[in-house]
Amino acid sequence: MIDLNPLSTGSYSPHLFHEECGVFGLWAPGPQIADLCYLGLFALQHRGQESAGIAVTNGRHVDEIKGMGLMTEAFRHGRPTLSGHGAIGHVRYSTQGASVLCNIQPLFAYAPGGFIGLAHNGTLTNAETLRAEIAANGGLFRTTTDSEAILNLLATPEAGSVEDRIVQEFPRLEGAYSLVLLTPDQLIGVRDPKGYRPLCVGRLKKGEYVLASESCALDAVKAELIRDLNPGEMAIISAKGLRFRKFSEAKRQSACVFEYIYFARPDSVLDGQSVWRTRFRLGQRLAQEFGEKADIVIPVPDTGITAALGFSETSGLPYLEGLIKNRYVGRSFIMPQQISRETTVEMKLNPVKANLQDKRVVLIDDSIVRGTTSARIVSMVRRAGAKEVHMCVSSPPITQPCYYGIDTSIRKELIAAVKTIPEIKKSLGVDSLHYLSKQGLLNEVEDPDNLRSCLACFD
Ligand code: 5GP
Ligand code: SF4
Ligand code: MG
């Protein structure tokens, strides 16, 4: 297999194309459109901190602003003032070092029928095959992303309408894709037939519509949620308004449960289900499954907080802050190399000794991936004087890597793939270790009439 990544170290990794991202799109003619797009993306910053980009069109041409880093870094000259009728934007989080300028989205192609732009959240599992097929037919690539393969399928010389191309060509795509597309006169949202990644549509005011990875971005621009796109559906927005069209028979939905466990913002509602309420219930369930004696419940901030509140309510144990997070440090996973991930723990967290001293502590986190962060946090809590540490995790052991758009690293790095529970307990240095059961997770995330989940990384 060839390594397409210009910055990679040379070894092949299944995560070559791996990204989790945030996408935002908007149909709102006027001078404020780029600024609204900026606000929407800003609310999705947690979904990607490596690069950001916004593209705006007035139908004749496209203006783009892109840069590496956080929104405030990519837009270091301030909030954008471009005017137009349609805009799309992207915040990116890749994991294999392909953090290069050419890969910043939105990506554009200039086809005979007009331009087409795209921002993608998800990972195609057949990207290499697709890229090879497209290249064999004369297609050219400027980036090393899977997303550009999608752009190539849409922007071919014989192209009919973009919608029709989607219906014709997208059955060739495998894996996860939530997309926002921009043409001279349309904004189109697309959600893959398994609905792995979220995508919703909202209304700003009459004739003005918004597409976003999460509903928290609709709130940021004061848009009202209309609904989530169904798996295998597109939302087509133009001067004529909004309509939906199915492009593929939805298979059994496979919404990523990690959006609820860890990834999405707790103030978002995904597929009709509040992320905060779900996380709280996961914590409650964890408390029901927990059988040890303890004095206090403390979360690993930030993502363990909501589950810890649920745990505290059900167990009756007091919830206290035992670790304080430096709010100027980003998510430690965002560091592409293991080494920087390790040193960030101390930069990020510091214990509150007064709360931990001589206590039997229940430490709540949302997940254990490699176990490196958790081990450091446990030893930090012990050094602060905790008498016992009981680690409770509001998801089951992750034994498989994810191929659909979240970085859970390659299999040998996943601690639960290579170690037994007693071994993990030992390497974390805890008195007891409790993962939420798979059934417990399913009971809390599945609404029998609505959501069907992907649990592939626990199998
Ligand atoms: P570990 O102990 O496995 O090194 O790190 C676990 C911590 O990483 C948890 O606090 C979790 O919130 C955080 N984390 C950061 N990024 C990710 C991610 O992409 N997926 C998952 N599952 N957890 C992540
Ligand atoms: Fe989400 Fe896990 Fe499925 Fe990946 S494998 S989409 S992380 S549930
Ligand atoms: Mg965390």
CSV table of C-alpha atoms and ligand atoms in Angstrom, one decimal:
chain,number,residue,atom,x,y,z
A,1,MET,CA,0.0,0.0,0.0
A,2,ILE,CA,1.3,3.4,-0.8
A,3,ASP,CA,1.6,6.1,1.8
A,4,LEU,CA,0.1,9.3,0.4
A,5,ASN,CA,0.9,11.5,3.3
A,6,PRO,CA,3.8,13.8,2.5
A,7,LEU,CA,4.5,14.4,6.2
A,8,SER,CA,4.1,10.9,7.5
A,9,THR,CA,7.0,9.0,9.0
A,10,GLY,CA,6.7,6.4,6.2
A,11,SER,CA,4.9,3.5,8.0
A,12,TYR,CA,1.5,2.7,6.7
A,13,SER,CA,-1.3,3.3,9.0
A,14,PRO,CA,-5.0,2.6,8.6
A,15,HIS,CA,-5.6,6.1,9.9
A,16,LEU,CA,-3.9,7.8,7.0
A,17,PHE,CA,-7.1,9.5,6.1
A,18,HIS,CA,-8.5,9.7,9.5
A,19,GLU,CA,-10.3,12.7,10.7
A,20,GLU,CA,-13.0,13.9,13.0
A,21,CYS,CA,-14.2,17.3,12.0
A,22,GLY,CA,-16.8,20.0,12.2
A,23,VAL,CA,-18.7,21.3,9.2
A,24,PHE,CA,-21.0,24.3,8.9
A,25,GLY,CA,-22.9,25.8,5.9
A,26,LEU,CA,-25.2,28.7,5.5
A,27,TRP,CA,-27.6,30.2,3.0
A,28,ALA,CA,-28.1,33.8,4.1
A,29,PRO,CA,-27.6,36.4,1.4
A,30,GLY,CA,-25.9,39.5,2.8
A,31,PRO,CA,-22.8,41.1,4.1
A,32,GLN,CA,-22.8,39.2,7.4
A,33,ILE,CA,-22.6,35.7,5.9
A,34,ALA,CA,-18.9,35.0,6.5
A,35,ASP,CA,-19.2,36.3,10.1
A,36,LEU,CA,-22.1,34.0,10.8
A,37,CYS,CA,-20.1,31.1,9.4
A,38,TYR,CA,-17.3,32.1,11.7
A,39,LEU,CA,-19.6,32.0,14.7
A,40,GLY,CA,-21.0,28.6,13.8
A,41,LEU,CA,-17.5,27.1,13.3
A,42,PHE,CA,-16.3,28.7,16.5
A,43,ALA,CA,-19.0,26.7,18.3
A,44,LEU,CA,-17.7,23.5,16.7
A,45,GLN,CA,-14.1,24.2,17.6
A,46,HIS,CA,-14.0,21.1,19.9
A,47,ARG,CA,-14.4,18.9,16.8
A,48,GLY,CA,-11.1,20.1,15.3
A,49,GLN,CA,-8.3,22.4,16.2
A,50,GLU,CA,-5.7,21.7,13.5
A,51,SER,CA,-7.0,24.0,10.8
A,52,ALA,CA,-10.0,26.0,9.8
A,53,GLY,CA,-11.5,27.5,6.6
A,54,ILE,CA,-14.4,29.4,5.3
A,55,ALA,CA,-15.5,29.9,1.7
A,56,VAL,CA,-18.2,32.4,0.6
A,57,THR,CA,-19.8,32.8,-2.8
A,58,ASN,CA,-21.9,35.3,-4.5
A,59,GLY,CA,-22.5,32.9,-7.4
A,60,ARG,CA,-19.8,34.3,-9.7
A,61,HIS,CA,-16.7,33.7,-7.6
A,62,VAL,CA,-15.6,32.1,-4.4
A,63,ASP,CA,-13.6,33.9,-1.6
A,64,GLU,CA,-11.8,31.7,0.8
A,65,ILE,CA,-10.0,32.3,4.1
A,66,LYS,CA,-8.0,29.3,5.5
A,67,GLY,CA,-5.3,28.8,8.1
A,68,MET,CA,-3.7,26.4,10.4
A,69,GLY,CA,-4.6,26.1,14.1
A,70,LEU,CA,-7.6,27.2,16.1
A,71,MET,CA,-10.2,29.6,14.7
A,72,THR,CA,-8.5,32.5,16.4
A,73,GLU,CA,-5.2,31.5,14.7
A,74,ALA,CA,-6.6,30.7,11.3
A,75,PHE,CA,-8.5,34.0,11.4
A,76,ARG,CA,-5.9,36.0,13.2
A,77,HIS,CA,-6.9,39.2,11.4
A,78,GLY,CA,-10.3,39.0,13.0
A,79,ARG,CA,-13.8,38.0,12.1
A,80,PRO,CA,-14.2,37.8,8.3
A,81,THR,CA,-16.3,40.4,6.4
A,82,LEU,CA,-16.9,38.7,3.1
A,83,SER,CA,-20.3,39.1,1.6
A,84,GLY,CA,-22.3,36.6,-0.6
A,85,HIS,CA,-25.3,34.3,-0.5
A,86,GLY,CA,-23.8,30.9,0.4
A,87,ALA,CA,-21.0,29.9,2.7
A,88,ILE,CA,-19.4,26.7,3.9
A,89,GLY,CA,-16.8,26.1,6.6
A,90,HIS,CA,-14.7,23.4,8.3
A,91,VAL,CA,-12.7,22.8,11.4
A,92,ARG,CA,-10.3,19.9,11.0
A,93,TYR,CA,-8.8,17.3,13.3
A,94,SER,CA,-6.6,14.7,11.6
A,95,THR,CA,-4.4,12.3,13.4
A,96,GLN,CA,-1.7,11.2,11.0
A,97,GLY,CA,0.3,14.4,10.7
A,98,ALA,CA,-1.1,15.5,7.4
A,99,SER,CA,-1.6,18.9,8.9
A,100,VAL,CA,-0.5,20.7,5.8
A,101,LEU,CA,-1.9,23.8,4.1
A,102,CYS,CA,-3.1,22.0,1.0
A,103,ASN,CA,-5.4,19.7,3.1
A,104,ILE,CA,-7.3,22.6,4.7
A,105,GLN,CA,-11.0,22.4,3.9
A,106,PRO,CA,-13.3,23.6,2.3
A,107,LEU,CA,-11.9,22.1,-0.9
A,108,PHE,CA,-13.0,23.4,-4.3
A,109,ALA,CA,-13.0,22.1,-7.9
A,110,TYR,CA,-13.8,24.2,-10.9
A,111,ALA,CA,-15.8,22.0,-13.2
A,112,PRO,CA,-17.5,22.8,-16.6
A,113,GLY,CA,-20.9,23.3,-15.0
A,114,GLY,CA,-19.4,25.7,-12.4
A,115,PHE,CA,-17.5,25.3,-9.2
A,116,ILE,CA,-18.2,22.9,-6.4
A,117,GLY,CA,-16.9,23.2,-2.8
A,118,LEU,CA,-17.0,20.6,-0.1
A,119,ALA,CA,-16.4,20.3,3.7
A,120,HIS,CA,-16.3,16.7,5.0
A,121,ASN,CA,-16.7,15.1,8.5
A,122,GLY,CA,-16.0,11.4,8.6
A,123,THR,CA,-13.6,8.9,7.0
A,124,LEU,CA,-14.1,6.9,3.8
A,125,THR,CA,-13.0,3.3,4.3
A,126,ASN,CA,-12.4,2.8,0.6
A,127,ALA,CA,-10.6,6.0,0.0
A,128,GLU,CA,-7.4,4.4,-1.4
A,129,THR,CA,-9.3,2.3,-4.0
A,130,LEU,CA,-11.4,5.3,-5.0
A,131,ARG,CA,-8.4,7.5,-5.4
A,132,ALA,CA,-6.7,4.9,-7.5
A,133,GLU,CA,-9.8,4.4,-9.7
A,134,ILE,CA,-10.2,8.2,-10.2
A,135,ALA,CA,-6.5,8.6,-10.9
A,136,ALA,CA,-6.6,5.8,-13.5
A,137,ASN,CA,-9.3,7.8,-15.3
A,138,GLY,CA,-7.2,10.9,-15.4
A,139,GLY,CA,-8.4,12.5,-12.2
A,140,LEU,CA,-5.9,14.8,-10.4
A,141,PHE,CA,-5.4,15.3,-6.7
A,142,ARG,CA,-4.0,18.4,-5.0
A,143,THR,CA,-4.5,17.0,-1.4
A,144,THR,CA,-3.9,13.8,0.5
A,145,THR,CA,-7.4,13.6,1.9
A,146,ASP,CA,-10.2,11.1,1.3
A,147,SER,CA,-12.5,14.1,0.9
A,148,GLU,CA,-11.0,15.1,-2.5
A,149,ALA,CA,-12.1,11.7,-3.9
A,150,ILE,CA,-15.7,12.8,-3.2
A,151,LEU,CA,-15.0,16.1,-4.9
A,152,ASN,CA,-13.7,14.3,-8.0
A,153,LEU,CA,-16.8,12.2,-8.2
A,154,LEU,CA,-19.0,15.3,-8.2
A,155,ALA,CA,-16.9,17.5,-10.5
A,156,THR,CA,-16.4,15.4,-13.7
A,157,PRO,CA,-16.8,16.9,-17.2
A,158,GLU,CA,-20.1,15.0,-17.9
A,159,ALA,CA,-21.5,16.3,-14.7
A,160,GLY,CA,-25.3,16.8,-14.6
A,161,SER,CA,-26.8,18.5,-11.6
A,162,VAL,CA,-24.9,17.9,-8.3
A,163,GLU,CA,-27.9,16.2,-6.8
A,164,ASP,CA,-28.1,13.7,-9.6
A,165,ARG,CA,-24.4,13.1,-9.4
A,166,ILE,CA,-24.8,12.3,-5.7
A,167,VAL,CA,-27.6,9.8,-6.5
A,168,GLN,CA,-25.5,8.2,-9.2
A,169,GLU,CA,-22.0,8.2,-7.7
A,170,PHE,CA,-22.4,8.1,-3.9
A,171,PRO,CA,-23.1,4.4,-3.8
A,172,ARG,CA,-19.4,4.0,-4.5
A,173,LEU,CA,-18.5,5.7,-1.2
A,174,GLU,CA,-18.0,3.5,1.8
A,175,GLY,CA,-17.6,4.7,5.4
A,176,ALA,CA,-18.6,7.9,7.1
A,177,TYR,CA,-19.4,11.2,5.5
A,178,SER,CA,-21.4,14.2,6.6
A,179,LEU,CA,-20.9,16.8,4.0
A,180,VAL,CA,-21.7,20.4,3.2
A,181,LEU,CA,-21.4,21.3,-0.5
A,182,LEU,CA,-21.5,24.7,-2.1
A,183,THR,CA,-22.2,25.5,-5.8
A,184,PRO,CA,-22.9,28.8,-7.5
A,185,ASP,CA,-26.6,28.6,-6.6
A,186,GLN,CA,-27.0,25.8,-4.0
A,187,LEU,CA,-26.0,24.7,-0.5
A,188,ILE,CA,-26.3,21.0,-0.1
A,189,GLY,CA,-26.0,18.9,3.1
A,190,VAL,CA,-25.4,15.1,2.7
A,191,ARG,CA,-25.4,12.4,5.4
A,192,ASP,CA,-24.1,8.9,4.6
A,193,PRO,CA,-26.6,6.0,4.5
A,194,LYS,CA,-25.5,4.8,7.9
A,195,GLY,CA,-25.6,8.2,9.6
A,196,TYR,CA,-22.3,7.7,11.4
A,197,ARG,CA,-21.6,11.4,11.9
A,198,PRO,CA,-24.3,13.9,12.8
A,199,LEU,CA,-25.6,16.7,10.6
A,200,CYS,CA,-28.6,18.9,11.2
A,201,VAL,CA,-30.4,21.7,9.4
A,202,GLY,CA,-31.8,24.9,10.9
A,203,ARG,CA,-33.6,28.1,10.0
A,204,LEU,CA,-32.3,31.6,10.6
A,205,LYS,CA,-35.3,33.5,9.2
A,206,LYS,CA,-37.5,33.2,6.2
A,207,GLY,CA,-35.4,31.9,3.3
A,208,GLU,CA,-32.2,31.6,5.4
A,209,TYR,CA,-30.9,28.2,6.3
A,210,VAL,CA,-28.0,26.6,8.2
A,211,LEU,CA,-26.3,23.2,8.1
A,212,ALA,CA,-24.2,22.1,11.1
A,213,SER,CA,-22.4,19.1,12.6
A,214,GLU,CA,-24.1,19.8,15.9
A,215,SER,CA,-27.0,21.9,17.1
A,216,CYS,CA,-24.8,24.0,19.4
A,217,ALA,CA,-23.6,25.7,16.2
A,218,LEU,CA,-27.2,26.6,15.3
A,219,ASP,CA,-27.6,28.2,18.7
A,220,ALA,CA,-24.4,30.2,18.1
A,221,VAL,CA,-26.0,32.0,15.1
A,222,LYS,CA,-29.5,32.0,16.7
A,223,ALA,CA,-30.9,29.6,14.2
A,224,GLU,CA,-33.8,27.2,15.1
A,225,LEU,CA,-33.2,23.5,14.7
A,226,ILE,CA,-35.5,22.0,12.0
A,227,ARG,CA,-34.2,18.5,12.2
A,228,ASP,CA,-31.3,16.1,11.7
A,229,LEU,CA,-30.7,14.8,8.2
A,230,ASN,CA,-31.8,11.2,7.9
A,231,PRO,CA,-29.1,8.7,7.0
A,232,GLY,CA,-28.9,8.6,3.1
A,233,GLU,CA,-30.6,12.0,2.8
A,234,MET,CA,-29.6,15.3,1.4
A,235,ALA,CA,-30.9,18.8,2.2
A,236,ILE,CA,-30.9,21.1,-0.8
A,237,ILE,CA,-31.0,24.8,-0.1
A,238,SER,CA,-31.2,27.6,-2.7
A,239,ALA,CA,-33.1,30.8,-3.4
A,240,LYS,CA,-36.2,28.6,-3.8
A,241,GLY,CA,-36.0,27.4,-0.2
A,242,LEU,CA,-35.2,24.1,1.5
A,243,ARG,CA,-36.1,20.6,0.3
A,244,PHE,CA,-35.0,17.1,1.2
A,245,ARG,CA,-34.1,14.2,-1.1
A,246,LYS,CA,-33.2,10.7,-0.4
A,247,PHE,CA,-30.1,9.5,-2.3
A,248,SER,CA,-29.8,6.1,-0.9
A,249,GLU,CA,-32.0,3.6,0.9
A,250,ALA,CA,-30.9,4.1,4.6
A,251,LYS,CA,-29.3,0.9,5.9
A,252,ARG,CA,-29.6,0.2,9.6
A,253,GLN,CA,-28.4,3.4,11.2
A,254,SER,CA,-24.9,3.3,12.8
A,255,ALA,CA,-24.8,6.6,14.7
A,256,CYS,CA,-21.4,6.8,16.5
A,257,VAL,CA,-22.0,6.4,20.2
A,258,PHE,CA,-18.8,8.2,20.9
A,259,GLU,CA,-20.5,11.4,19.9
A,260,TYR,CA,-22.6,11.0,23.0
A,261,ILE,CA,-19.8,9.6,25.2
A,262,TYR,CA,-17.1,12.0,24.5
A,263,PHE,CA,-17.0,13.9,21.2
A,264,ALA,CA,-20.0,16.2,20.9
A,265,ARG,CA,-20.6,19.2,23.0
A,266,PRO,CA,-23.0,18.4,25.9
A,267,ASP,CA,-25.3,21.3,24.9
A,268,SER,CA,-26.0,19.7,21.5
A,269,VAL,CA,-29.0,17.6,20.6
A,270,LEU,CA,-28.1,14.8,18.1
A,271,ASP,CA,-30.7,12.7,16.3
A,272,GLY,CA,-33.3,14.1,18.8
A,273,GLN,CA,-31.3,13.1,21.8
A,274,SER,CA,-29.6,15.5,24.3
A,275,VAL,CA,-25.9,14.8,24.7
A,276,TRP,CA,-25.9,16.2,28.2
A,277,ARG,CA,-28.9,14.0,29.3
A,278,THR,CA,-27.3,10.9,27.7
A,279,ARG,CA,-24.0,11.5,29.4
A,280,PHE,CA,-25.7,12.0,32.8
A,281,ARG,CA,-27.6,8.8,32.4
A,282,LEU,CA,-24.4,6.9,31.5
A,283,GLY,CA,-23.1,8.1,34.8
A,284,GLN,CA,-26.2,7.0,36.6
A,285,ARG,CA,-26.0,3.6,35.0
A,286,LEU,CA,-22.3,3.3,36.0
A,287,ALA,CA,-23.3,4.0,39.6
A,288,GLN,CA,-25.9,1.3,39.5
A,289,GLU,CA,-23.2,-1.1,38.2
A,290,PHE,CA,-20.6,0.0,40.8
A,291,GLY,CA,-20.3,-2.0,44.0
A,292,GLU,CA,-17.5,-0.4,46.0
A,293,LYS,CA,-17.5,1.8,49.1
A,294,ALA,CA,-16.2,5.4,48.5
A,295,ASP,CA,-16.4,8.9,49.9
A,296,ILE,CA,-16.5,11.3,46.9
A,297,VAL,CA,-17.0,11.4,43.2
A,298,ILE,CA,-14.7,13.5,41.1
A,299,PRO,CA,-14.7,13.9,37.3
A,300,VAL,CA,-11.7,14.1,35.0
A,301,PRO,CA,-12.6,17.5,33.5
A,302,ASP,CA,-14.1,18.4,31.1
A,303,THR,CA,-15.5,15.3,29.4
A,304,GLY,CA,-16.0,13.3,32.6
A,305,ILE,CA,-18.1,16.0,34.4
A,306,THR,CA,-21.6,15.2,33.2
A,307,ALA,CA,-21.3,11.5,33.9
A,308,ALA,CA,-19.8,12.2,37.3
A,309,LEU,CA,-22.9,14.4,38.1
A,310,GLY,CA,-25.1,11.4,37.1
A,311,PHE,CA,-23.0,9.0,39.2
A,312,SER,CA,-23.2,11.3,42.2
A,313,GLU,CA,-27.0,11.7,42.0
A,314,THR,CA,-27.6,7.9,41.8
A,315,SER,CA,-24.9,6.8,44.3
A,316,GLY,CA,-25.6,9.6,46.7
A,317,LEU,CA,-21.9,10.3,47.0
A,318,PRO,CA,-20.9,14.0,47.0
A,319,TYR,CA,-19.6,15.4,43.8
A,320,LEU,CA,-16.4,17.5,44.2
A,321,GLU,CA,-13.9,19.1,42.0
A,322,GLY,CA,-10.6,17.2,42.6
A,323,LEU,CA,-8.8,18.2,39.4
A,324,ILE,CA,-8.7,21.7,38.0
A,325,LYS,CA,-8.1,22.1,34.3
A,326,ASN,CA,-6.0,24.9,32.9
A,327,ARG,CA,-8.5,26.4,30.5
A,328,TYR,CA,-5.9,27.6,28.0
A,329,VAL,CA,-4.8,24.0,27.1
A,330,GLY,CA,-6.6,22.1,24.4
A,331,ARG,CA,-7.7,18.5,24.2
A,332,SER,CA,-4.6,16.4,24.8
A,333,PHE,CA,-5.6,14.0,22.0
A,334,ILE,CA,-5.1,16.8,19.5
A,335,MET,CA,-1.3,16.5,19.8
A,336,PRO,CA,-0.4,14.2,17.0
A,337,GLN,CA,2.5,12.5,18.7
A,338,GLN,CA,2.3,10.3,21.8
A,339,ILE,CA,5.2,12.2,23.4
A,340,SER,CA,3.4,15.6,23.4
A,341,ARG,CA,0.3,13.9,24.6
A,342,GLU,CA,2.1,12.6,27.7
A,343,THR,CA,3.6,15.9,28.7
A,344,THR,CA,0.3,17.8,28.3
A,345,VAL,CA,-1.3,16.0,31.3
A,346,GLU,CA,0.6,18.0,33.9
A,347,MET,CA,0.1,21.2,31.9
A,348,LYS,CA,-3.6,20.6,31.7
A,349,LEU,CA,-4.6,19.3,35.2
A,350,ASN,CA,-3.7,20.0,38.8
A,351,PRO,CA,-5.2,18.3,41.9
A,352,VAL,CA,-7.2,20.1,44.7
A,353,LYS,CA,-5.4,18.5,47.7
A,354,ALA,CA,-8.0,19.8,50.2
A,355,ASN,CA,-10.7,17.7,48.5
A,356,LEU,CA,-8.7,14.6,47.9
A,357,GLN,CA,-6.7,14.1,51.1
A,358,ASP,CA,-7.5,10.8,52.9
A,359,LYS,CA,-10.6,10.2,50.7
A,360,ARG,CA,-11.8,7.1,48.9
A,361,VAL,CA,-12.2,8.7,45.5
A,362,VAL,CA,-14.4,7.6,42.6
A,363,LEU,CA,-12.7,9.0,39.5
A,364,ILE,CA,-15.0,9.3,36.5
A,365,ASP,CA,-13.8,9.6,33.0
A,366,ASP,CA,-15.6,9.1,29.7
A,367,SER,CA,-13.2,6.6,28.1
A,368,ILE,CA,-9.8,5.0,28.3
A,369,VAL,CA,-8.1,4.8,25.0
A,370,ARG,CA,-4.3,4.2,25.4
A,371,GLY,CA,-4.4,4.5,29.1
A,372,THR,CA,-1.6,7.0,29.3
A,373,THR,CA,-3.6,10.0,30.4
A,374,SER,CA,-5.5,8.0,32.9
A,375,ALA,CA,-2.4,6.5,34.5
A,376,ARG,CA,-0.9,10.0,35.0
A,377,ILE,CA,-4.1,11.3,36.4
A,378,VAL,CA,-4.5,8.5,38.9
A,379,SER,CA,-0.9,9.0,40.1
A,380,MET,CA,-1.7,12.7,40.4
A,381,VAL,CA,-4.7,12.0,42.6
A,382,ARG,CA,-2.7,9.6,44.8
A,383,ARG,CA,0.1,12.1,45.2
A,384,ALA,CA,-2.5,14.6,46.4
A,385,GLY,CA,-3.4,12.3,49.3
A,386,ALA,CA,-6.3,10.1,48.1
A,387,LYS,CA,-6.6,6.9,50.2
A,388,GLU,CA,-8.2,4.8,47.5
A,389,VAL,CA,-8.8,5.5,43.8
A,390,HIS,CA,-11.7,3.7,42.0
A,391,MET,CA,-11.7,4.4,38.3
A,392,CYS,CA,-15.1,4.4,36.7
A,393,VAL,CA,-15.4,4.8,32.9
A,394,SER,CA,-18.7,5.7,31.3
A,395,SER,CA,-18.0,3.6,28.2
A,396,PRO,CA,-17.1,-0.1,27.7
A,397,PRO,CA,-13.4,-1.2,27.0
A,398,ILE,CA,-12.3,0.0,23.5
A,399,THR,CA,-10.9,-3.1,21.8
A,400,GLN,CA,-11.0,-2.0,18.2
A,401,PRO,CA,-9.8,1.0,16.3
A,402,CYS,CA,-12.4,3.2,14.6
A,403,TYR,CA,-12.4,3.5,10.9
A,404,TYR,CA,-15.2,5.9,10.7
A,405,GLY,CA,-13.8,9.2,11.8
A,406,ILE,CA,-12.7,9.3,15.4
A,407,ASP,CA,-9.1,8.7,16.4
A,408,THR,CA,-8.9,5.8,18.7
A,409,SER,CA,-5.4,4.9,17.4
A,410,ILE,CA,-4.2,1.7,15.9
A,411,ARG,CA,-5.2,-1.5,17.6
A,412,LYS,CA,-1.9,-2.2,19.4
A,413,GLU,CA,-2.1,1.2,21.1
A,414,LEU,CA,-5.5,0.5,22.6
A,415,ILE,CA,-4.9,-0.7,26.1
A,416,ALA,CA,-8.1,-2.8,26.3
A,417,ALA,CA,-7.1,-4.5,23.0
A,418,VAL,CA,-3.8,-5.8,24.4
A,419,LYS,CA,-4.5,-6.1,28.2
A,420,THR,CA,-7.0,-7.8,30.4
A,421,ILE,CA,-9.1,-5.8,32.9
A,422,PRO,CA,-6.9,-6.9,35.8
A,423,GLU,CA,-3.8,-5.9,33.8
A,424,ILE,CA,-5.3,-2.5,33.0
A,425,LYS,CA,-6.2,-2.0,36.6
A,426,LYS,CA,-2.6,-2.7,37.5
A,427,SER,CA,-1.1,-0.4,34.9
A,428,LEU,CA,-3.4,2.4,35.9
A,429,GLY,CA,-2.5,1.9,39.6
A,430,VAL,CA,-6.1,1.9,40.8
A,431,ASP,CA,-7.8,0.1,43.7
A,432,SER,CA,-10.6,-0.9,41.4
A,433,LEU,CA,-11.6,-0.4,37.7
A,434,HIS,CA,-15.1,-0.3,36.4
A,435,TYR,CA,-16.1,0.1,32.8
A,436,LEU,CA,-19.8,0.6,31.8
A,437,SER,CA,-21.2,-2.6,30.4
A,438,LYS,CA,-22.1,-2.7,26.7
A,439,GLN,CA,-25.7,-3.4,27.6
A,440,GLY,CA,-25.7,-0.5,30.0
A,441,LEU,CA,-24.5,1.8,27.2
A,442,LEU,CA,-27.0,0.4,24.7
A,443,ASN,CA,-29.9,0.9,27.2
A,444,GLU,CA,-29.0,4.5,27.6
A,445,VAL,CA,-28.2,5.6,24.1
A,446,GLU,CA,-30.8,3.7,22.1
A,447,ASP,CA,-34.2,5.1,21.7
A,448,PRO,CA,-35.9,2.1,20.2
A,449,ASP,CA,-37.9,4.2,17.7
A,450,ASN,CA,-35.1,6.3,16.6
A,451,LEU,CA,-31.4,5.9,17.2
A,452,ARG,CA,-29.4,2.9,16.1
A,453,SER,CA,-25.8,3.0,17.1
A,454,CYS,CA,-22.4,2.0,15.9
A,455,LEU,CA,-20.6,0.0,18.7
A,456,ALA,CA,-17.8,-1.3,16.4
A,457,CYS,CA,-15.0,-0.2,18.6
A,458,PHE,CA,-16.3,-2.3,21.6
A,459,ASP,CA,-16.6,-5.5,19.6
B,1,5GP,P1,-6.0,7.8,27.9
B,1,5GP,O1,-6.0,7.5,29.4
B,1,5GP,O2,-6.6,6.7,27.1
B,1,5GP,O3,-4.7,8.2,27.4
B,1,5GP,O4,-6.9,9.0,27.6
B,1,5GP,C1,-8.3,9.0,27.9
B,1,5GP,C2,-8.8,10.4,27.9
B,1,5GP,O5,-8.7,10.9,26.5
B,1,5GP,C3,-10.3,10.6,28.2
B,1,5GP,O6,-10.3,11.6,29.2
B,1,5GP,C4,-10.9,11.1,26.9
B,1,5GP,O7,-11.8,12.1,27.3
B,1,5GP,C5,-9.8,11.7,26.2
B,1,5GP,N1,-9.9,11.7,24.7
B,1,5GP,C6,-9.3,12.7,24.0
B,1,5GP,N2,-9.6,12.5,22.6
B,1,5GP,C7,-10.3,11.3,22.5
B,1,5GP,C8,-10.8,10.6,21.4
B,1,5GP,O8,-10.7,11.0,20.2
B,1,5GP,N3,-11.6,9.5,21.7
B,1,5GP,C9,-11.8,9.1,22.9
B,1,5GP,N4,-12.5,8.0,23.1
B,1,5GP,N5,-11.3,9.8,24.0
B,1,5GP,C10,-10.5,10.9,23.8
B,2,SF4,FE1,-17.9,5.7,16.9
B,2,SF4,FE2,-16.6,3.5,17.8
B,2,SF4,FE3,-18.3,3.4,15.7
B,2,SF4,FE4,-16.0,4.7,15.5
B,2,SF4,S1,-16.2,2.5,15.8
B,2,SF4,S2,-18.0,5.4,14.7
B,2,SF4,S3,-15.8,5.6,17.5
B,2,SF4,S4,-18.8,3.9,17.8
B,3,MG,MG,-11.5,13.6,28.9
